[in-house]
């Protein structure tokens, strides 16, 4: 038994059944089959007698096949370009394959859903509704892509051609989405033509879709370029600076809040800190609730909440194979996680990665100072690896972890010569450092944390002596690690109380070393935070010329006030992006008068990591943070 091309069995066809040529002619008369895409989408519908469900499924599959690469490949290339090509061609191919499959499945599902919704409508009404839906979907997609690109643009610098390329790319994607969304309506028109029904209204003119795409592209351009003056691509140089008279030194102690400090004082564990705070102007510091240390300390450094600076916690979600942040907020993260759940691909679209400077999209205080050509000294602060080229020196938060694994931490210490020297001398330094640790059999987590803090303070003090920075910032986490290790139930050879006593005595000793490096004209700021398992209130203290009367003030400082206060004490105007004012009460009237408040200045995005090397041992960094109790 043979089968007729038009579908009739037995080699013949019923008298009322249209021939294949008649179906094609009817579709051409209605405005279809005038493009290769139409012919590709409707080929099986014309050659075989499919049910409506079968036709819709076929068109959905055929829409996803070209639609996936149409969207996935440009997005993969763009994401790789944003990451400066890190990961190589293999990572790019893998990402393009995964995204093409993901977007192809998404488009196929959309087409199938559209066919189900429109199946009871006549072909003409279905075609019109599908075309209009295509314009709406394309417009919404265009607006979202424009907002996504604008959020990422802050990390690209002043490369104008990338903005123009993005508009062209978005317009092309909008045209493709509009065209593919109308495929379900096309399938139903084809079904009517094959059934020889009365002609439905003519296909809507493409002018309407074209106008919609042009308007969407125009809106994208507006969103991309709006606010360019408010957020310049590069920090302005030569901002007028008030002379603070000396250096600004900043010590951050994690795990030591107001309540924890009182307990340590009564036990006599922190005599140096007790003496410093007795001489300082002190204000309570309200800790943001429910945030991990990286988010909290990045807020202290940038003056923005995590939604503004991009550091949400110890880990973040990124596109697979591309070492750059997704940067599109919770919506994209949810889409990526959903794609992970349904994709049969041999790899994940997104994955968790240890926190790094690449995810931070707002400049820290030291980067603002460095952008003005002022040398700085930075050590161990969260989200500083890979480090940036700044005048002075920077020791990233991953530097000691790499030294511990026997790797030269190029990319985690700047200048690079200091990284090479640290790698060469680490064994000798480690042997000498053993005698400076607290007595007792320390568990691995606390020992690692103490050594990382000691390495940070040693390098920071050396930088103060060699580079003569105008400001220095150092962060210590050993008390928070000791407290967190106890909370997680990882009991070592020392009891919980002994472990806390050892960490507090060590932190007090490092505070004494830093205070000893302070000159009479220098100002020293202490930031004490209760950490992961403490209370919700820390301390912000200031020592040095012009400080207010010693003791605690009534008015508490907010977390967003820390960064503007540091900028102000360093003599620079506050950043226009920082919503909170400085904590002026820390300085007395005469001291505050020497550092007048001036109109805010827009300083621009953070500088890119140093080109001489980027730390890529993320698996090692993750294991290191896991060993310290920061990652479960």
XYZ file of C-alpha atoms in Angstrom:
632
model
C 0.000 0.000 0.000
C 1.412 3.356 -0.992
C 0.865 6.743 0.542
C 0.097 9.894 -1.386
C 2.216 12.974 -0.530
C -0.975 14.733 0.425
C -1.826 11.961 2.854
C -4.376 9.771 0.973
C -3.970 6.006 1.435
C -3.820 3.495 -1.309
C -2.068 5.707 -3.787
C -5.057 8.014 -4.348
C -6.693 10.901 -2.564
C -10.259 11.895 -1.776
C -11.852 14.290 -4.184
C -12.169 17.026 -1.549
C -8.584 16.660 -0.263
C -6.255 19.433 -1.425
C -3.054 18.647 -3.179
C 0.259 19.704 -1.654
C 0.568 22.410 -4.305
C -2.921 23.720 -3.475
C -2.048 23.938 0.232
C 1.119 25.847 -0.564
C -0.737 28.198 -2.864
C -3.366 28.867 -0.193
C -0.667 29.626 2.390
C 1.165 31.957 -0.007
C -2.113 33.778 -0.676
C -2.499 34.325 3.049
C 1.010 35.722 3.407
C 2.929 32.615 4.523
C 5.732 30.557 2.995
C 7.477 33.724 1.874
C 10.559 33.105 4.013
C 12.914 30.161 4.590
C 11.924 30.148 8.271
C 8.236 29.644 7.404
C 9.082 26.811 5.052
C 11.302 25.188 7.689
C 8.666 25.486 10.426
C 5.729 24.244 8.335
C 7.409 21.618 6.168
C 6.121 18.587 8.055
C 2.662 20.135 8.371
C 2.468 20.367 4.600
C 3.876 16.922 3.835
C 1.859 14.890 6.354
C -1.663 14.893 7.721
C -0.846 15.784 11.330
C -3.332 16.410 14.073
C -3.404 19.858 15.587
C -1.497 18.540 18.604
C 1.064 16.893 16.347
C 1.421 20.032 14.239
C 1.880 22.213 17.313
C 4.499 19.829 18.740
C 6.367 19.741 15.418
C 6.395 23.514 15.086
C 7.453 23.905 18.727
C 10.395 21.579 18.171
C 11.357 23.328 14.941
C 11.131 26.742 16.628
C 13.469 25.645 19.402
C 16.041 24.192 17.016
C 17.129 27.495 15.395
C 15.954 29.628 18.308
C 18.307 28.069 20.858
C 21.531 28.899 18.992
C 20.073 32.242 17.857
C 19.902 33.372 21.486
C 22.410 31.064 23.197
C 25.467 31.692 21.028
C 25.360 35.530 21.187
C 24.775 35.417 24.954
C 27.686 32.978 25.403
C 30.028 35.115 23.284
C 28.968 38.245 25.167
C 29.457 36.595 28.568
C 32.896 35.357 27.518
C 33.806 38.858 26.302
C 32.756 40.304 29.664
C 35.119 37.800 31.290
C 37.976 38.908 28.988
C 38.071 35.455 27.439
C 39.149 33.706 30.642
C 38.457 30.008 30.384
C 39.510 29.733 26.742
C 37.741 28.423 23.680
C 36.694 25.215 25.416
C 34.777 27.101 28.090
C 33.145 29.274 25.430
C 32.035 26.249 23.372
C 30.681 24.497 26.440
C 28.762 27.567 27.554
C 27.377 28.129 24.032
C 26.197 24.511 23.853
C 24.538 24.575 27.266
C 22.841 27.925 26.668
C 21.689 26.917 23.174
C 20.033 23.817 24.600
C 18.526 25.803 27.472
C 17.106 28.563 25.283
C 15.976 26.049 22.650
C 13.969 24.123 25.225
C 12.527 27.355 26.577
C 11.421 28.545 23.120
C 9.959 25.147 22.291
C 7.961 25.169 25.516
C 6.719 28.676 24.755
C 5.657 27.644 21.262
C 3.867 24.561 22.545
C 2.076 26.591 25.217
C 1.046 29.183 22.631
C -0.384 26.462 20.376
C -2.440 25.023 23.246
C -3.798 28.447 24.172
C -4.630 29.391 20.559
C -5.951 26.038 19.361
C -9.635 27.043 19.673
C -9.173 30.254 17.719
C -9.440 30.599 13.987
C -6.198 30.704 12.105
C -6.379 34.421 11.375
C -7.143 35.397 14.964
C -4.430 33.028 16.185
C -1.890 34.497 13.798
C -2.696 38.068 14.826
C -2.597 37.253 18.525
C 0.660 35.295 18.156
C 2.295 38.136 16.226
C 1.278 40.660 18.860
C 2.463 38.335 21.623
C 5.760 38.076 19.788
C 6.175 41.857 19.863
C 5.315 41.945 23.601
C 7.706 39.104 24.429
C 10.451 40.706 22.352
C 9.865 44.091 23.989
C 9.976 42.676 27.515
C 13.054 40.638 26.668
C 14.725 43.684 25.175
C 14.067 45.806 28.257
C 15.403 43.078 30.546
C 18.517 42.551 28.434
C 19.096 46.305 28.395
C 18.848 46.499 32.189
C 21.156 43.484 32.499
C 23.726 45.046 30.188
C 23.547 48.372 31.974
C 24.252 46.658 35.305
C 27.290 44.930 33.801
C 28.454 48.029 31.923
C 29.842 49.501 35.132
C 32.617 46.897 35.056
C 33.521 47.496 31.405
C 34.973 50.988 31.611
C 34.428 53.529 28.867
C 34.247 51.160 25.894
C 31.506 52.868 23.917
C 31.452 50.404 21.050
C 30.290 47.676 23.439
C 27.190 49.733 24.180
C 26.488 50.101 20.453
C 27.122 46.393 19.913
C 24.740 45.560 22.745
C 21.923 47.598 21.156
C 22.423 45.830 17.828
C 22.531 42.451 19.552
C 19.381 43.173 21.553
C 17.543 44.350 18.424
C 18.511 41.142 16.576
C 17.367 38.992 19.473
C 14.091 40.917 19.638
C 13.454 40.326 15.913
C 14.212 36.623 16.338
C 11.951 36.265 19.358
C 9.084 38.103 17.652
C 9.423 35.916 14.567
C 9.597 32.641 16.473
C 6.712 33.505 18.806
C 4.402 33.798 15.790
C 5.152 30.245 14.697
C 2.248 28.748 16.671
C -0.192 30.981 14.830
C 1.426 29.965 11.547
C 0.855 26.306 12.372
C -2.853 26.884 12.945
C -3.228 28.843 9.691
C -1.553 25.954 7.922
C -4.035 23.573 9.547
C -6.933 25.649 8.191
C -5.427 25.752 4.716
C -4.901 22.003 4.720
C -8.565 21.546 5.748
C -9.746 23.880 2.890
C -11.603 26.153 5.273
C -12.734 29.623 4.282
C -9.926 32.128 4.009
C -9.141 33.756 7.347
C -8.211 37.413 7.640
C -4.934 38.291 6.048
C -1.757 37.971 8.068
C -0.988 41.214 9.900
C 1.568 43.390 8.237
C 5.096 43.083 9.435
C 5.204 46.839 9.866
C 3.611 46.502 13.299
C 6.226 44.044 14.497
C 9.008 46.151 13.000
C 7.720 49.260 14.768
C 7.571 47.342 18.041
C 11.134 46.121 17.650
C 12.389 49.601 16.773
C 10.628 51.065 19.833
C 12.082 48.318 22.028
C 15.578 48.961 20.668
C 15.088 52.688 21.303
C 14.056 51.995 24.882
C 17.105 49.760 25.254
C 19.343 52.586 24.070
C 17.695 54.959 26.532
C 18.196 52.532 29.416
C 21.790 51.846 28.420
C 22.882 55.455 28.180
C 20.714 56.956 30.932
C 22.716 57.906 33.976
C 26.084 57.844 32.215
C 27.004 61.195 33.694
C 25.993 60.085 37.177
C 28.274 57.032 37.019
C 31.386 57.846 34.994
C 33.314 54.981 33.461
C 36.534 55.936 35.252
C 37.189 57.682 38.570
C 37.804 61.408 38.116
C 41.362 62.356 38.992
C 42.425 65.417 40.865
C 39.478 65.634 43.283
C 40.244 68.341 45.851
C 41.399 66.675 49.077
C 41.391 68.153 52.550
C 44.657 67.568 54.386
C 43.911 65.178 57.267
C 47.379 65.794 58.698
C 48.387 62.146 58.892
C 47.561 58.654 57.756
C 44.247 56.870 58.191
C 44.683 53.362 59.633
C 41.699 50.994 59.779
C 41.545 47.723 61.739
C 38.532 45.444 61.292
C 37.983 42.737 63.909
C 35.367 40.104 63.105
C 33.650 38.122 65.862
C 34.135 40.846 68.502
C 30.878 42.725 69.024
C 29.861 45.000 71.851
C 28.618 42.205 74.101
C 31.548 39.909 73.296
C 33.993 42.721 74.060
C 32.472 43.327 77.493
C 32.830 39.633 78.347
C 36.450 39.631 77.137
C 37.188 42.790 79.154
C 35.868 41.273 82.366
C 38.024 38.191 81.740
C 41.109 40.362 81.140
C 41.678 38.926 77.656
C 41.944 42.184 75.682
C 44.015 44.737 77.638
C 45.312 46.477 74.517
C 41.875 46.885 72.982
C 40.529 48.018 76.336
C 43.212 50.710 76.522
C 42.624 51.857 72.918
C 38.859 52.114 73.377
C 39.308 54.046 76.606
C 41.112 56.750 74.582
C 38.768 56.663 71.581
C 35.526 58.274 70.538
C 33.210 55.252 70.343
C 29.804 54.765 68.763
C 27.656 51.608 68.659
C 27.620 50.085 65.169
C 24.389 48.494 63.968
C 25.192 45.260 62.147
C 23.011 44.308 59.157
C 21.021 41.251 60.318
C 21.152 37.937 58.499
C 24.263 38.617 56.386
C 27.451 36.580 56.072
C 30.789 38.273 56.860
C 31.723 38.929 53.186
C 28.478 40.853 52.648
C 28.831 42.778 55.924
C 32.464 43.784 55.462
C 31.928 44.696 51.809
C 29.091 46.939 52.987
C 31.503 48.562 55.445
C 34.025 49.081 52.611
C 31.641 50.377 49.919
C 28.822 52.156 51.776
C 26.179 50.110 49.904
C 23.926 47.186 50.749
C 24.607 43.848 48.982
C 22.085 44.731 46.251
C 24.368 47.649 45.362
C 27.829 46.100 45.741
C 26.988 42.559 44.547
C 28.518 40.476 47.371
C 25.682 38.447 48.908
C 27.676 35.896 50.869
C 30.600 33.489 50.895
C 29.510 32.069 47.519
C 27.828 33.409 44.391
C 26.223 31.977 41.261
C 27.961 32.267 37.899
C 27.498 30.984 34.356
C 29.288 27.678 33.873
C 32.692 27.991 32.261
C 32.897 31.792 32.460
C 34.801 33.236 35.453
C 32.757 36.433 35.669
C 29.695 37.205 37.779
C 26.227 36.751 36.381
C 25.440 40.254 37.626
C 21.787 40.196 36.639
C 20.244 39.852 40.062
C 17.903 37.257 41.558
C 15.773 36.841 38.406
C 18.634 35.498 36.293
C 19.854 33.354 39.191
C 16.379 31.798 39.469
C 16.260 31.135 35.720
C 19.693 29.507 35.794
C 18.760 27.305 38.734
C 15.530 26.292 36.993
C 17.492 25.417 33.849
C 19.872 23.345 35.980
C 16.916 21.344 37.257
C 15.453 20.459 33.830
C 18.423 20.318 31.451
C 19.723 16.877 30.469
C 23.106 18.507 29.723
C 26.398 17.031 31.016
C 27.105 20.115 33.091
C 25.369 22.854 34.967
C 24.351 26.225 33.577
C 25.289 27.881 36.849
C 27.446 26.895 39.773
C 28.449 28.191 43.177
C 31.834 29.875 43.350
C 33.834 31.305 46.265
C 33.446 35.042 46.760
C 35.957 37.170 44.865
C 36.588 40.728 43.772
C 35.078 39.854 40.376
C 31.570 39.791 41.827
C 31.927 43.157 43.570
C 30.588 45.937 41.359
C 31.106 48.959 43.630
C 34.476 50.524 44.510
C 35.824 50.118 48.029
C 37.257 53.094 49.901
C 40.830 52.064 49.118
C 40.031 51.835 45.401
C 38.592 55.340 45.458
C 41.784 56.577 47.149
C 43.967 54.625 44.731
C 42.031 56.092 41.811
C 43.184 59.524 42.980
C 46.802 58.371 42.847
C 47.036 58.023 46.636
C 49.020 54.985 47.870
C 47.139 52.546 50.095
C 47.864 49.378 52.075
C 45.149 46.706 52.099
C 45.329 43.253 53.667
C 42.945 40.315 53.910
C 39.646 42.177 53.415
C 36.844 40.075 51.964
C 36.341 40.146 48.161
C 39.801 41.536 47.351
C 41.166 38.555 45.345
C 42.083 38.799 42.507
C 43.687 42.095 43.478
C 43.704 45.344 41.528
C 46.686 47.455 40.586
C 46.642 50.276 43.102
C 49.375 52.632 44.269
C 50.873 50.929 47.306
C 50.183 47.268 47.997
C 47.255 44.856 48.328
C 47.147 41.421 49.955
C 43.965 39.629 48.830
C 41.770 37.432 50.980
C 42.944 34.279 49.146
C 46.675 35.013 49.333
C 47.471 32.914 52.393
C 45.315 30.012 51.191
C 47.435 29.779 48.043
C 50.693 30.050 49.985
C 49.503 27.258 52.255
C 49.076 25.028 49.181
C 52.563 25.879 47.944
C 51.429 28.220 45.137
C 52.975 31.595 44.411
C 50.030 33.978 44.925
C 50.494 36.108 41.816
C 47.149 37.764 41.248
C 46.422 37.740 44.981
C 49.243 40.060 46.072
C 50.182 43.358 44.434
C 52.849 44.257 43.407
C 53.679 40.929 41.811
C 57.250 41.082 43.108
C 55.880 40.881 46.655
C 53.895 37.776 45.674
C 57.035 36.090 44.346
C 58.972 37.024 47.479
C 56.176 35.725 49.716
C 56.173 32.395 47.888
C 59.949 32.104 48.147
C 60.095 32.960 51.848
C 56.921 31.268 53.070
C 58.556 28.171 54.563
C 60.960 30.318 56.571
C 58.147 32.651 57.632
C 55.965 29.724 58.700
C 58.719 28.305 60.886
C 59.143 31.661 62.661
C 55.376 32.221 62.932
C 54.857 29.031 64.939
C 56.394 30.644 68.008
C 54.009 33.627 67.756
C 50.808 31.582 67.885
C 48.911 31.053 71.166
C 49.980 28.182 73.353
C 48.067 24.921 73.236
C 47.104 22.299 70.687
C 45.147 24.351 68.172
C 42.656 22.692 65.853
C 43.245 23.059 62.107
C 40.548 25.679 61.500
C 41.769 28.056 64.199
C 45.441 27.511 63.354
C 44.790 28.357 59.692
C 42.809 31.452 60.640
C 45.514 32.669 63.037
C 48.250 32.167 60.454
C 46.242 34.010 57.788
C 45.726 36.938 60.174
C 49.384 36.965 61.183
C 50.498 36.924 57.545
C 48.113 39.787 56.789
C 49.369 41.967 59.662
C 53.037 41.249 58.892
C 52.583 42.169 55.226
C 50.454 45.203 56.080
C 53.007 46.619 58.538
C 55.783 46.052 55.996
C 53.754 47.933 53.406
C 53.268 50.847 55.829
C 57.014 51.083 56.269
C 57.985 50.712 52.599
C 55.253 52.474 50.617
C 54.200 55.242 53.041
C 50.482 54.953 52.169
C 47.973 57.658 53.064
C 45.573 54.974 54.313
C 45.770 51.364 55.410
C 43.032 48.748 55.854
C 43.472 45.350 57.500
C 40.870 42.734 58.468
C 41.245 39.872 60.992
C 38.847 36.925 61.139
C 40.360 34.486 63.659
C 37.894 35.282 66.477
C 34.942 34.759 64.150
C 36.444 31.460 62.955
C 36.911 30.318 66.571
C 33.318 31.258 67.421
C 31.920 29.741 64.189
C 33.863 26.501 64.615
C 32.343 26.072 68.048
C 28.840 26.769 66.732
C 29.281 24.177 63.989
C 30.301 21.553 66.519
C 33.866 21.062 65.270
C 35.540 20.470 68.631
C 39.297 20.312 68.488
C 41.818 19.540 71.194
C 40.987 22.805 72.930
C 37.636 23.388 74.585
C 35.327 26.045 73.173
C 36.218 28.466 75.987
C 39.961 27.900 75.552
C 39.670 28.364 71.791
C 37.902 31.696 72.228
C 40.428 32.859 74.823
C 43.310 31.993 72.489
C 41.719 33.830 69.548
C 40.890 36.928 71.632
C 44.406 37.161 73.105
C 45.887 36.825 69.629
C 43.596 39.521 68.183
C 44.455 41.810 71.080
C 48.158 41.322 70.393
C 47.736 42.206 66.715
C 45.740 45.307 67.672
C 48.650 46.330 69.903
C 51.113 45.912 67.004
C 48.948 48.048 64.728
C 48.495 50.723 67.417
C 52.269 50.811 67.923
C 52.721 51.665 64.229
C 50.477 54.731 64.588
C 52.202 58.099 64.548
C 50.898 60.988 66.668
C 49.310 62.643 63.605
C 47.636 59.428 62.386
C 44.004 58.521 62.954
C 43.140 54.922 63.833
C 39.653 53.555 63.193
C 38.513 50.344 64.866
C 35.577 48.435 63.347
C 34.367 45.692 65.671
C 31.679 43.345 64.351
C 30.002 40.484 66.275
C 30.401 38.094 63.325
C 28.279 35.115 62.383
C 27.152 33.916 65.800
C 27.355 37.066 67.925
C 24.868 39.844 68.554
C 23.629 42.557 66.226
C 25.710 45.441 67.550
C 29.370 46.204 67.044
C 31.528 49.267 67.702
C 33.005 52.045 65.581
C 35.877 53.845 67.316
C 38.269 56.658 66.372
C 41.616 57.574 67.913
C 43.830 60.458 66.908
C 43.811 64.207 66.403
C 40.446 65.934 66.541
C 38.486 62.971 67.850
C 35.463 63.649 70.030
C 35.529 63.121 73.765
C 36.527 59.579 74.772
C 33.769 57.180 75.587
C 30.587 55.982 74.000
C 28.118 58.329 72.362
C 24.374 57.973 72.469
C 23.849 57.937 68.716
C 24.574 54.648 66.954
C 26.275 54.525 63.560
C 24.707 52.550 60.734
C 26.590 50.066 58.581
C 26.239 52.350 55.546
C 28.014 55.167 57.418
C 31.330 53.353 57.760
C 32.625 53.882 54.190
C 31.621 57.576 53.943
C 33.218 58.150 57.351
C 36.475 56.581 56.166
C 36.472 58.656 52.967
C 35.791 61.803 54.972
C 38.600 61.021 57.451
C 40.939 60.443 54.489
C 40.119 63.943 53.233
C 38.007 63.096 50.173
C 34.384 63.991 49.404
C 31.866 61.209 49.936
C 30.902 59.128 46.886
C 27.656 60.106 45.190
C 26.605 56.435 45.280
C 26.819 56.234 49.078
C 23.360 57.005 50.493
C 24.419 57.598 54.116
C 26.392 60.542 55.570
C 29.612 60.222 57.589
C 29.426 59.726 61.346
C 30.459 63.303 62.109
C 30.066 62.806 65.850
C 33.361 60.915 65.984
C 35.235 64.208 65.507
C 35.062 67.203 67.789
C 34.092 70.608 66.395
C 37.641 71.716 65.532
C 38.523 68.344 64.053
C 35.382 68.242 61.921
C 36.079 71.775 60.711
C 39.439 70.687 59.290
C 37.626 68.102 57.144
C 34.665 69.993 55.707
C 31.826 68.084 54.115
C 31.595 68.839 50.400
C 29.218 67.896 47.565
C 29.468 64.163 46.776
C 31.586 63.023 43.831
C 30.844 60.102 41.486
C 34.009 58.004 41.559
C 33.068 55.258 39.079
C 33.357 51.440 39.139
C 36.117 49.398 40.793
C 39.280 48.862 38.749
C 39.784 45.495 37.022
C 42.100 42.855 38.533
C 45.805 43.150 37.841
C 46.734 41.797 34.408
C 49.810 39.892 35.551
C 47.725 37.033 36.902
C 44.288 36.027 38.094
C 43.856 33.468 40.841
C 41.966 30.546 39.326
C 42.299 27.893 42.041
C 38.670 28.209 43.075
C 38.417 24.593 44.188
C 41.261 25.179 46.624
C 39.729 28.432 47.842
C 36.404 26.690 48.398
C 38.026 23.897 50.403
C 39.928 26.478 52.436
C 36.750 28.402 53.312
C 35.013 25.120 54.065
C 37.779 24.146 56.480
C 37.250 27.444 58.319
C 33.509 26.883 58.651
C 32.377 29.523 56.142
C 31.003 26.973 53.648
C 29.020 23.927 54.712
